[in-house]
Amino acid sequence: MTKGRRGAILTLAGIAALGLLAGRCAPSAPKGAKKAGGAVSDAAAAAMKVYVAPGDLDEYYMFASGGHSGQVYVYGLPSGRHLSTIPVFTPYPATGYGFDDDSRKMLGELTWGDAHHPALSETNGDYDGRWLFINDMNARVARIDLRDFKTKQILGPVPNVSGNHGSSFVTPNTEYAVMSSRFSIPIPKGTVAGIDKYATDYKGVATGVKIDPKTGEMSFGWQIALPPFDYDLGDAGKLASDGWVFFTSYNTERATGKLEVTSAARDRDYIAAINWKMADSLAAKGEGTMIGGVKVIDPAKNPGLVYFMPCGKSPHGVDVSPDGKYIIGSGKLQGVTTAFNWEKVQTAMRNKDFSGDEDGIPVLKYESIKDAEVPVGLGPLHTQFGPDGYAYTSLFVDSAVAKWRLGTWEVVDKVPMSYSIGHLTAAHGDTTKPQGKWLVGLNKLSHGRHLSVGPSQPESSQLVDITEEKMKLLLDFFTEPEPHYAQIVNANVLKPIEVYPKEENRHPLAVWDVKDAGVTRNGNKVTVKMVEVRSTITPTDFEVKEGDVVTVAITNIEQTTDELHGLGLLDYNINVVVDPGETKTFTFTAKKKGVYPYYCTNFCSALHQEMQGYMIVR
Ligand code: K7E
Ligand code: CUA
């Protein structure tokens, strides 16, 4: 316990005691803190556990997907404080993202994304604090550098991938992030086939995005054509099952129309087990047919590459246990979740213990590969793990979290969520080294649990203490739409920088001395080298001609953390923010004659308001 935390407990205990003496609760004491006999009530005990005193630091970061906001939100735990918003697939004026040349180029023509599954980079199956990957439904994957919490690369749209939901789960040493098609389509994109041809002419694909181990740079790795199912979620194998990746699939009936009716004919759907190490070596040998500009591997021609594991109807999540020995998946309307035994799966693969095939891909026998059906409760979606052999499964229909034991399969506890829980996340809860301690339920609905803000209410996240036998709900906090998955990483794993060091700035248009700031012209191309430092923007004015293509390069020459400067250029829809030591450029055509003020948008000093200038377009 840190000094601050101990202080916090004394403070709260003091408040509770004062409240008792006065015969009422002090204003800041939690409701229900008063208890007969002077004992600290459950509410006060809960408050003490999550209270992070002013100036003290949270113990964990939580990186939460922002769904169709296209962003990643960063929270501190246990406080639930919102620390930062990382724009990824969507422009974000607060940081100038999507306005400067580099981020505009990265976003391309898309101004939205639908991000579901963040994936922290891993070494030996545990978070290493280097990068955060996240999927976008628009067939893309992004990489955020955790050195500066900025989006550095967006790969895609990747050919043939349609509705990239089962992504961006990484392999244990971040060799690959994966992608899959939620919506099968005729490939390559642009091919037309009527919906009556769905069962034969439509295809799903699974894709491996290769990650450079030094730089994190992503590139196309391999792609495998799959039968026209809806591929939903994924997880990489680890330790015992390293080398494999798993995707759930629904609508294995290959039905069209109202899927809620038409895709319910069979008892089971599948989890696809893909040997990514084999895919990696096949791709290296150039195996596959060129479709849409990439080589697509046919699993029917490459035995051993893909198998289907039958699973309860319409599965959602698939989660691999910390030792890699169990694959957990279930039908989302079932009352049980299935633990598949990886050893049995491998034996069934070896012995060709199949119940049939799908377009030449063998289907393993359910009875041969399952170890247990765990009676967790209704609507199991996702599972996370603790350090002590326990698993935690979110139950959408029951609106609860079930705690159960791997191996003995007994369900030992349940805690209700308010409500409609989707994903859940525990500290390092999907790694080889889960830390336990905190679990967060990421709920779809929240109304009635906070001051009303109209018809659109925030989503609720609920912090649960999982240190003891019985889970304890401690805190509600509220997150931005739309919460899907999140990951919780110990703060000591991350080492963010304070400034961009001057000596690392190699931008060709950077200027570090106000004397070097100024305007140069080459035909109708004008370059403005600009310096921002408290409390002047140099140059304080510049002139261009109507029709000029103007590139402004701003260097913030501060070397003090958080000394940001911005630049808003009125009437030209330009807004950038430059961090200390950073250089950013933006390019535009001076289409409008006149005088246009620019100014610093980030409050930076007592003379912030003086940081202004004029662009004159003649
Ligand atoms: Cu919301 Cu992972 Cu897209 Cu489950 S997903 S809830
Ligand atoms: Cu610089 Cu405000």
XYZ file of C-alpha atoms and ligand atoms in Angstrom:
626
model
C 0.000 0.000 0.000
C 1.355 3.395 -0.926
C 1.618 6.206 1.556
C -1.220 8.010 -0.180
C -3.547 5.046 0.011
C -2.955 4.591 3.734
C -3.650 8.270 4.219
C -6.849 7.853 2.248
C -8.106 5.140 4.541
C -7.424 7.193 7.646
C -9.185 10.142 6.086
C -12.288 8.190 5.165
C -12.395 6.386 8.487
C -12.129 9.780 10.103
C -14.990 11.127 8.035
C -17.133 8.130 8.916
C -16.350 8.554 12.610
C -17.125 12.271 12.494
C -20.420 11.484 10.827
C -21.307 9.095 13.607
C -20.402 11.597 16.296
C -22.531 14.252 14.663
C -25.380 11.774 14.298
C -25.320 12.070 10.505
C -22.995 11.317 7.656
C -20.526 13.984 6.640
C -21.353 15.273 3.165
C -18.508 13.414 1.442
C -19.041 10.113 3.200
C -20.656 7.458 1.026
C -24.325 6.696 1.500
C -24.770 3.998 4.089
C -21.417 4.658 5.743
C -23.134 4.983 9.118
C -23.420 1.731 10.981
C -24.392 0.963 14.544
C -21.546 0.259 16.962
C -19.055 2.454 15.124
C -18.033 -0.295 12.653
C -17.191 0.789 9.147
C -20.052 -0.124 6.837
C -19.662 -2.073 3.584
C -20.052 1.137 1.580
C -17.291 2.874 3.518
C -15.040 -0.174 3.174
C -15.699 -0.205 -0.584
C -14.985 3.523 -0.828
C -11.660 3.088 0.952
C -10.578 0.419 -1.514
C -11.202 2.543 -4.593
C -10.287 5.948 -3.207
C -7.132 7.399 -4.695
C -6.176 10.492 -2.744
C -5.490 13.775 -4.558
C -1.960 13.620 -5.902
C -1.785 9.869 -5.555
C -1.667 7.551 -8.539
C -3.801 4.705 -9.731
C -2.274 1.258 -9.733
C -3.561 0.165 -13.150
C -4.381 1.568 -16.562
C -7.500 0.384 -18.319
C -7.522 0.764 -22.112
C -11.118 0.639 -23.315
C -12.339 0.449 -26.878
C -14.631 3.296 -27.854
C -16.745 1.287 -30.298
C -18.084 3.409 -33.138
C -16.616 6.562 -31.587
C -13.434 5.160 -33.152
C -11.358 6.105 -30.117
C -9.581 4.428 -27.213
C -10.325 5.726 -23.707
C -7.808 5.404 -20.910
C -8.940 5.070 -17.295
C -7.074 4.743 -14.027
C -8.028 1.906 -11.700
C -9.243 1.536 -9.067
C -10.457 5.145 -9.181
C -12.248 4.854 -12.533
C -10.904 8.277 -13.507
C -10.832 9.082 -17.203
C -7.186 9.958 -17.923
C -6.970 10.309 -21.653
C -8.697 9.851 -24.975
C -6.548 8.418 -27.753
C -8.008 9.243 -31.151
C -7.519 6.356 -33.549
C -10.024 6.084 -36.382
C -11.834 9.392 -35.931
C -10.656 13.013 -36.010
C -10.371 14.511 -32.537
C -10.065 18.296 -32.409
C -8.819 18.239 -28.795
C -5.477 16.874 -29.945
C -5.679 18.165 -33.508
C -5.862 14.551 -34.730
C -7.155 14.315 -38.284
C -6.152 17.896 -39.200
C -2.399 17.675 -39.689
C -0.910 16.054 -42.811
C 0.293 12.818 -41.179
C -2.868 11.916 -39.295
C -5.070 12.931 -42.255
C -3.081 10.621 -44.477
C -3.386 7.836 -41.928
C -7.176 8.218 -41.728
C -7.513 8.328 -45.512
C -11.050 8.767 -46.734
C -12.659 7.357 -43.610
C -13.682 9.619 -40.755
C -15.085 6.905 -38.549
C -14.166 3.516 -37.271
C -15.829 0.917 -35.091
C -13.218 -0.294 -32.615
C -13.971 -3.294 -30.420
C -10.922 -5.144 -29.189
C -7.753 -3.502 -27.911
C -4.744 -5.824 -27.746
C -1.701 -4.837 -25.732
C 1.542 -6.153 -27.182
C 2.910 -9.211 -25.411
C 6.222 -10.852 -24.657
C 5.984 -14.470 -23.477
C 2.226 -14.069 -23.302
C 2.187 -11.114 -20.898
C 1.792 -7.400 -21.595
C 5.103 -5.699 -22.360
C 3.824 -2.101 -22.429
C 5.085 -1.275 -25.923
C 2.064 -0.986 -28.194
C -1.678 -1.226 -28.222
C -3.381 -2.633 -31.304
C -7.073 -2.188 -32.024
C -9.441 -3.350 -34.741
C -11.845 -1.374 -36.882
C -14.853 -2.962 -38.551
C -13.734 -1.186 -41.769
C -11.085 -3.892 -42.334
C -8.348 -1.999 -40.508
C -6.016 -2.445 -37.535
C -4.280 0.439 -35.778
C -1.147 0.599 -33.661
C -0.841 3.012 -30.756
C 2.621 3.612 -29.323
C 2.468 3.520 -25.519
C 5.588 5.625 -25.283
C 3.513 8.688 -26.189
C -0.061 7.283 -26.335
C -0.417 8.224 -30.002
C -1.734 6.352 -33.007
C 1.228 5.634 -35.281
C -0.128 3.384 -37.985
C -3.420 2.282 -39.483
C -3.138 -0.777 -41.718
C -5.864 -1.331 -44.295
C -8.533 -1.566 -45.418
C -7.103 -5.061 -45.942
C -8.365 -6.740 -49.142
C -11.198 -9.298 -48.857
C -11.840 -8.631 -45.133
C -15.419 -7.557 -44.548
C -16.492 -6.361 -41.104
C -13.304 -6.887 -39.113
C -14.817 -7.775 -35.735
C -12.700 -10.754 -34.647
C -9.589 -8.636 -34.198
C -6.971 -7.469 -33.147
C -5.954 -10.265 -30.752
C -2.185 -10.727 -30.698
C -0.068 -13.870 -30.503
C 2.069 -14.405 -27.357
C 5.167 -12.669 -28.693
C 3.271 -10.176 -30.832
C 4.249 -11.961 -34.029
C 0.773 -11.324 -35.426
C -2.432 -9.458 -34.789
C -5.383 -11.180 -36.430
C -8.411 -10.109 -38.418
C -11.552 -11.923 -39.594
C -14.701 -11.280 -41.596
C -17.907 -10.903 -39.696
C -19.839 -10.560 -42.967
C -18.908 -13.005 -45.688
C -19.003 -11.484 -49.173
C -18.020 -12.523 -52.694
C -14.289 -11.852 -52.991
C -12.467 -9.850 -54.205
C -14.521 -6.841 -53.079
C -16.486 -5.487 -56.007
C -17.519 -8.959 -57.199
C -21.282 -9.222 -57.572
C -23.213 -12.386 -56.691
C -26.890 -12.520 -55.707
C -27.836 -13.390 -52.145
C -29.162 -16.742 -53.516
C -25.494 -17.643 -54.140
C -24.542 -16.957 -50.523
C -23.767 -20.562 -49.538
C -21.365 -21.126 -52.431
C -20.020 -17.813 -53.729
C -19.567 -15.813 -50.534
C -16.424 -16.216 -48.425
C -15.112 -15.271 -45.040
C -11.393 -14.741 -44.530
C -9.005 -14.922 -41.606
C -5.948 -12.722 -41.845
C -2.653 -12.457 -40.025
C -1.174 -8.968 -39.715
C 2.577 -9.332 -39.330
C 4.208 -7.137 -36.688
C 7.839 -6.044 -36.818
C 9.325 -7.069 -33.439
C 11.487 -3.932 -33.214
C 9.320 -1.155 -34.602
C 5.799 -2.554 -34.317
C 5.273 -1.735 -38.002
C 2.372 -3.808 -39.350
C 2.238 -5.458 -42.758
C 0.100 -8.040 -44.514
C 1.073 -11.548 -43.425
C -1.296 -14.241 -44.645
C -4.942 -14.744 -45.517
C -7.064 -17.888 -45.473
C -10.393 -18.332 -47.267
C -13.133 -19.780 -45.070
C -16.731 -20.969 -45.575
C -19.364 -18.207 -45.540
C -20.031 -18.052 -41.806
C -20.032 -14.959 -39.597
C -16.658 -14.952 -37.808
C -17.174 -13.204 -34.518
C -14.366 -13.153 -31.964
C -10.919 -14.557 -31.555
C -8.075 -15.308 -29.208
C -4.564 -16.571 -29.741
C -3.409 -19.809 -28.178
C -0.660 -19.537 -25.587
C 1.895 -21.877 -23.973
C 0.317 -25.345 -24.590
C -1.672 -24.016 -27.549
C 0.868 -21.484 -28.850
C 0.899 -21.434 -32.636
C -2.881 -21.526 -32.948
C -5.541 -18.877 -33.135
C -9.252 -19.385 -32.515
C -12.278 -17.641 -33.996
C -15.917 -18.225 -33.090
C -18.417 -18.361 -35.932
C -22.185 -18.258 -36.186
C -24.653 -18.824 -39.002
C -22.888 -22.013 -40.029
C -26.249 -22.798 -41.675
C -25.122 -20.314 -44.384
C -28.564 -18.781 -44.085
C -29.633 -15.352 -45.311
C -32.424 -12.983 -44.346
C -33.541 -12.789 -40.723
C -30.635 -14.586 -39.110
C -32.294 -14.630 -35.701
C -34.716 -17.107 -37.261
C -32.862 -18.596 -40.212
C -29.533 -19.280 -38.530
C -31.003 -21.291 -35.674
C -31.528 -24.614 -37.454
C -28.499 -26.481 -36.160
C -27.612 -27.393 -32.580
C -24.083 -26.156 -32.898
C -21.868 -23.627 -34.608
C -18.085 -23.692 -34.662
C -14.877 -22.364 -33.286
C -12.315 -22.287 -36.101
C -8.856 -23.412 -34.960
C -6.165 -22.048 -37.277
C -2.525 -23.084 -37.198
C -0.946 -19.651 -37.682
C 2.614 -20.952 -37.648
C 1.690 -23.142 -40.607
C -0.032 -20.176 -42.299
C 3.147 -18.189 -41.728
C 5.341 -20.786 -43.462
C 2.826 -21.347 -46.290
C 2.786 -17.601 -46.942
C 6.603 -17.544 -46.914
C 6.558 -20.211 -49.641
C 4.165 -18.102 -51.715
C 1.241 -20.524 -51.334
C -2.181 -19.246 -52.376
C -4.171 -17.649 -55.172
C -3.997 -13.932 -55.861
C -7.379 -12.427 -54.924
C -7.868 -8.702 -54.489
C -4.109 -8.121 -54.570
C -3.140 -10.605 -51.846
C -2.397 -14.320 -51.764
C -5.321 -16.244 -50.304
C -4.624 -19.743 -48.991
C -7.190 -22.522 -49.518
C -7.393 -24.645 -46.341
C -8.898 -27.614 -48.237
C -5.634 -27.907 -50.180
C -3.515 -27.557 -47.043
C -4.572 -30.197 -44.501
C -3.720 -29.338 -40.919
C -4.214 -25.600 -41.398
C -7.824 -25.210 -40.199
C -10.204 -27.331 -38.113
C -13.677 -26.608 -36.846
C -14.520 -27.299 -33.207
C -18.304 -27.619 -32.714
C -19.551 -25.204 -30.056
C -22.898 -24.193 -28.528
C -25.242 -22.303 -30.883
C -24.228 -18.729 -31.828
C -21.054 -18.422 -29.776
C -19.615 -14.982 -29.052
C -16.311 -14.918 -27.156
C -13.596 -17.541 -27.213
C -10.954 -17.335 -24.508
C -7.810 -19.358 -23.886
C -6.831 -20.175 -20.287
C -3.517 -18.780 -18.939
C -1.735 -22.121 -19.421
C -3.200 -22.501 -22.897
C -4.741 -25.877 -22.011
C -8.401 -24.919 -22.209
C -10.365 -23.100 -24.875
C -13.533 -21.593 -23.408
C -16.512 -20.931 -25.663
C -20.265 -21.204 -25.530
C -23.532 -20.480 -27.213
C -24.694 -17.034 -26.160
C -28.212 -18.267 -25.327
C -26.996 -21.281 -23.387
C -26.822 -21.769 -19.622
C -23.392 -23.403 -19.808
C -19.988 -22.600 -21.158
C -17.815 -25.317 -22.656
C -14.205 -25.949 -21.718
C -12.441 -27.635 -24.620
C -9.337 -29.582 -23.686
C -6.474 -28.661 -26.016
C -4.799 -32.042 -25.549
C -8.014 -33.779 -26.604
C -8.348 -31.392 -29.540
C -4.852 -32.314 -30.746
C -5.532 -36.041 -30.282
C -8.736 -35.715 -32.319
C -6.800 -33.878 -35.049
C -4.151 -36.636 -35.131
C -6.668 -39.489 -35.103
C -8.899 -37.796 -37.682
C -11.725 -38.024 -35.181
C -14.074 -36.015 -37.393
C -17.846 -35.733 -37.586
C -17.807 -34.286 -41.101
C -16.353 -31.381 -43.034
C -17.212 -27.903 -44.290
C -15.867 -27.169 -47.772
C -13.071 -29.668 -47.132
C -12.222 -28.388 -43.632
C -12.559 -31.170 -41.043
C -15.042 -30.811 -38.188
C -13.837 -32.394 -34.938
C -16.214 -34.464 -32.780
C -17.644 -32.347 -29.975
C -17.781 -35.259 -27.527
C -14.113 -36.037 -28.153
C -12.735 -32.577 -27.465
C -14.812 -31.111 -24.646
C -13.844 -31.521 -21.025
C -16.801 -29.937 -19.310
C -19.943 -27.926 -19.712
C -19.780 -25.466 -16.829
C -23.218 -24.324 -15.540
C -22.237 -20.641 -15.319
C -25.700 -19.187 -15.958
C -27.616 -17.724 -18.881
C -26.038 -15.938 -21.794
C -22.304 -16.493 -21.344
C -20.292 -14.110 -23.535
C -16.691 -13.609 -22.464
C -14.262 -15.149 -19.979
C -11.290 -13.691 -18.117
C -8.889 -15.362 -15.733
C -7.384 -14.850 -12.307
C -3.953 -15.909 -10.987
C -5.371 -18.714 -8.875
C -7.123 -21.030 -11.337
C -10.391 -19.118 -11.375
C -12.250 -18.007 -14.448
C -14.815 -15.204 -14.675
C -17.565 -15.309 -17.276
C -19.894 -12.457 -18.208
C -23.563 -13.451 -18.452
C -25.567 -11.133 -20.671
C -29.002 -12.647 -20.059
C -28.499 -13.062 -16.308
C -26.708 -9.693 -16.139
C -24.043 -11.078 -13.841
C -20.475 -12.326 -13.582
C -19.921 -15.975 -12.659
C -16.734 -17.121 -10.958
C -15.755 -20.726 -11.540
C -12.779 -22.993 -11.222
C -10.750 -24.425 -14.089
C -10.344 -28.201 -13.745
C -13.017 -28.818 -11.101
C -15.563 -26.773 -13.059
C -17.493 -25.700 -9.971
C -19.226 -22.345 -10.022
C -18.304 -20.705 -6.715
C -19.824 -17.224 -6.851
C -21.907 -14.784 -8.824
C -22.166 -11.023 -8.687
C -24.985 -9.067 -10.385
C -24.142 -6.308 -12.887
C -26.238 -3.219 -13.628
C -26.720 -4.077 -16.339
C -26.547 -6.030 -19.558
C -22.886 -6.835 -19.251
C -20.984 -7.462 -22.477
C -17.258 -7.863 -22.092
C -15.467 -8.052 -18.794
C -11.806 -7.472 -18.098
C -9.471 -8.398 -15.249
C -5.923 -7.229 -14.539
C -3.729 -9.016 -17.117
C -6.794 -11.304 -17.329
C -6.132 -12.650 -20.830
C -2.394 -13.268 -20.409
C -0.211 -16.136 -19.195
C 0.196 -14.221 -15.903
C -3.138 -12.894 -14.685
C -2.837 -10.558 -11.688
C -6.390 -10.853 -10.380
C -7.252 -8.061 -7.961
C -9.639 -6.012 -10.115
C -12.312 -6.977 -12.576
C -14.429 -4.531 -14.547
C -17.823 -5.330 -16.025
C -18.366 -3.356 -19.233
C -22.095 -2.903 -19.313
C -24.247 -1.861 -22.215
C -26.818 0.064 -20.185
C -26.735 2.264 -17.129
C -29.909 4.265 -16.723
C -31.041 5.099 -13.234
C -27.514 4.854 -11.846
C -26.453 8.484 -12.316
C -27.910 11.922 -12.897
C -29.967 11.746 -16.042
C -28.523 13.339 -19.165
C -31.414 12.802 -21.518
C -32.358 9.927 -23.782
C -28.753 8.889 -24.463
C -27.194 7.775 -21.207
C -23.544 6.922 -20.602
C -22.552 3.294 -20.391
C -21.725 1.841 -17.017
C -18.560 0.141 -15.956
C -18.453 -1.606 -12.620
C -15.363 -2.362 -10.624
C -15.333 -5.666 -8.756
C -12.811 -6.728 -6.128
C -11.749 -10.318 -6.923
C -9.098 -10.730 -4.246
C -11.307 -12.852 -2.028
C -13.499 -15.935 -2.375
C -16.607 -13.776 -2.766
C -16.523 -11.064 -5.406
C -17.398 -7.572 -4.184
C -18.880 -4.829 -6.312
C -17.130 -1.608 -5.265
C -17.725 1.156 -7.764
C -19.784 2.381 -10.701
C -18.106 4.643 -13.200
C -19.267 5.789 -16.568
C -17.644 5.312 -19.920
C -18.025 6.666 -23.405
C -20.002 4.742 -25.970
C -19.623 2.092 -27.067
C -17.847 -0.176 -24.612
C -16.729 -3.526 -25.953
C -13.470 -4.978 -24.757
C -10.898 -3.332 -22.481
C -7.581 -4.468 -21.030
C -6.148 -3.685 -17.610
C -2.375 -3.383 -17.313
C -0.253 -2.720 -14.247
C 0.975 0.865 -14.357
C 4.557 -0.236 -13.713
C 4.669 -1.926 -17.139
C 4.326 1.392 -19.000
C 7.018 4.036 -19.313
C 5.494 7.003 -21.128
C 7.800 9.873 -22.111
C 7.410 13.407 -20.744
C 8.450 15.362 -23.867
C 9.762 14.582 -27.348
C 13.506 15.084 -26.829
C 14.940 17.752 -29.126
C 17.715 15.436 -30.330
C 15.149 12.874 -31.548
C 13.288 15.374 -33.730
C 14.422 14.618 -37.280
C 11.535 16.327 -39.042
C 12.938 17.968 -42.202
C 10.912 21.135 -41.596
C 11.654 21.451 -37.866
C 13.135 24.748 -36.661
C 14.455 25.146 -33.139
C 15.390 28.826 -33.266
C 12.900 31.620 -33.839
C 15.523 33.199 -36.164
C 15.030 30.286 -38.582
C 11.263 30.671 -38.737
C 9.806 32.202 -41.889
C 8.332 31.781 -45.343
C 9.875 30.293 -48.498
C 8.288 30.066 -51.921
C 8.754 27.646 -54.797
C 6.338 28.493 -57.632
C 2.893 28.433 -56.064
C 4.101 26.233 -53.214
C 4.687 28.115 -49.994
C 6.334 26.657 -46.909
C 5.928 28.396 -43.560
C 8.317 27.246 -40.860
C 6.735 28.222 -37.579
C 7.984 28.136 -33.996
C 5.732 28.033 -30.958
C 7.104 28.783 -27.527
C 5.656 30.750 -24.621
C 4.234 33.199 -25.568
C 4.735 33.938 -29.262
C 3.928 32.251 -32.534
C 6.780 33.097 -34.940
C 6.204 34.432 -37.561
C 3.502 36.676 -36.128
C 2.240 37.277 -39.663
C 2.849 35.969 -43.174
C 1.568 36.663 -46.667
C 0.585 34.267 -49.448
C -1.235 34.623 -52.764
C -4.683 33.362 -53.548
C -4.391 29.834 -54.956
C -1.044 29.073 -53.282
C -0.584 25.622 -51.808
C 0.578 26.384 -48.293
C 2.386 23.973 -45.983
C 2.783 25.166 -42.424
C 5.283 23.258 -40.261
C 4.995 24.074 -36.572
C 7.652 23.118 -34.077
C 6.868 23.412 -30.409
C 10.350 24.017 -28.994
C 9.306 23.612 -25.366
C 11.004 20.827 -23.400
C 8.635 20.948 -20.434
C 5.962 18.286 -20.100
C 2.389 19.292 -20.899
C 3.494 22.631 -22.436
C 1.356 22.139 -25.500
C 0.643 24.806 -28.059
C -2.097 24.684 -30.610
C -2.845 26.483 -33.802
C -6.336 27.393 -34.873
C -6.618 29.052 -38.282
C -9.986 30.707 -38.498
C -12.175 30.202 -41.591
C -9.822 27.538 -42.952
C -11.014 24.645 -40.777
C -7.533 24.095 -39.384
C -6.750 23.075 -35.840
C -3.570 21.349 -34.784
C -1.930 20.736 -31.443
C 1.820 20.311 -31.070
C 3.353 18.601 -28.053
C 6.647 19.755 -26.547
C 9.475 18.880 -28.940
C 7.118 17.870 -31.745
C 6.845 19.142 -35.336
C 3.574 18.878 -37.243
C 2.624 20.043 -40.714
C -0.652 20.922 -42.338
C -1.229 21.741 -45.983
C -4.059 23.678 -47.587
C -4.875 25.809 -50.630
C -5.287 29.518 -49.893
C -8.631 29.708 -51.642
C -10.038 32.717 -49.806
C -8.599 36.242 -50.065
C -8.459 38.289 -46.922
C -6.897 38.441 -43.487
C -7.139 35.341 -41.315
C -6.077 35.258 -37.675
C -4.371 32.242 -36.151
C -3.925 31.634 -32.458
C -2.775 29.135 -29.849
C -5.666 26.912 -28.756
C -4.092 25.277 -25.681
C -3.902 27.375 -22.561
C -0.129 27.584 -22.058
C 0.761 30.558 -19.856
C -0.524 33.808 -18.426
C 0.134 35.313 -21.852
C -1.554 32.492 -23.773
C -4.090 34.952 -25.115
C -1.210 36.931 -26.683
C -0.128 33.965 -28.809
C -1.700 35.029 -32.093
C -0.874 36.088 -35.649
C -2.278 36.882 -39.099
C -2.230 35.121 -42.447
C -2.780 37.601 -45.258
C -4.004 36.134 -48.535
C -3.602 38.645 -51.385
Cu -19.235 -5.949 -27.956
Cu -16.262 -8.131 -28.368
Cu -17.649 -6.433 -30.379
Cu -18.720 -8.872 -27.014
S -18.137 -7.516 -28.661
S -20.013 -7.643 -25.915
Cu 0.597 28.551 -26.542
Cu -1.473 28.966 -25.605
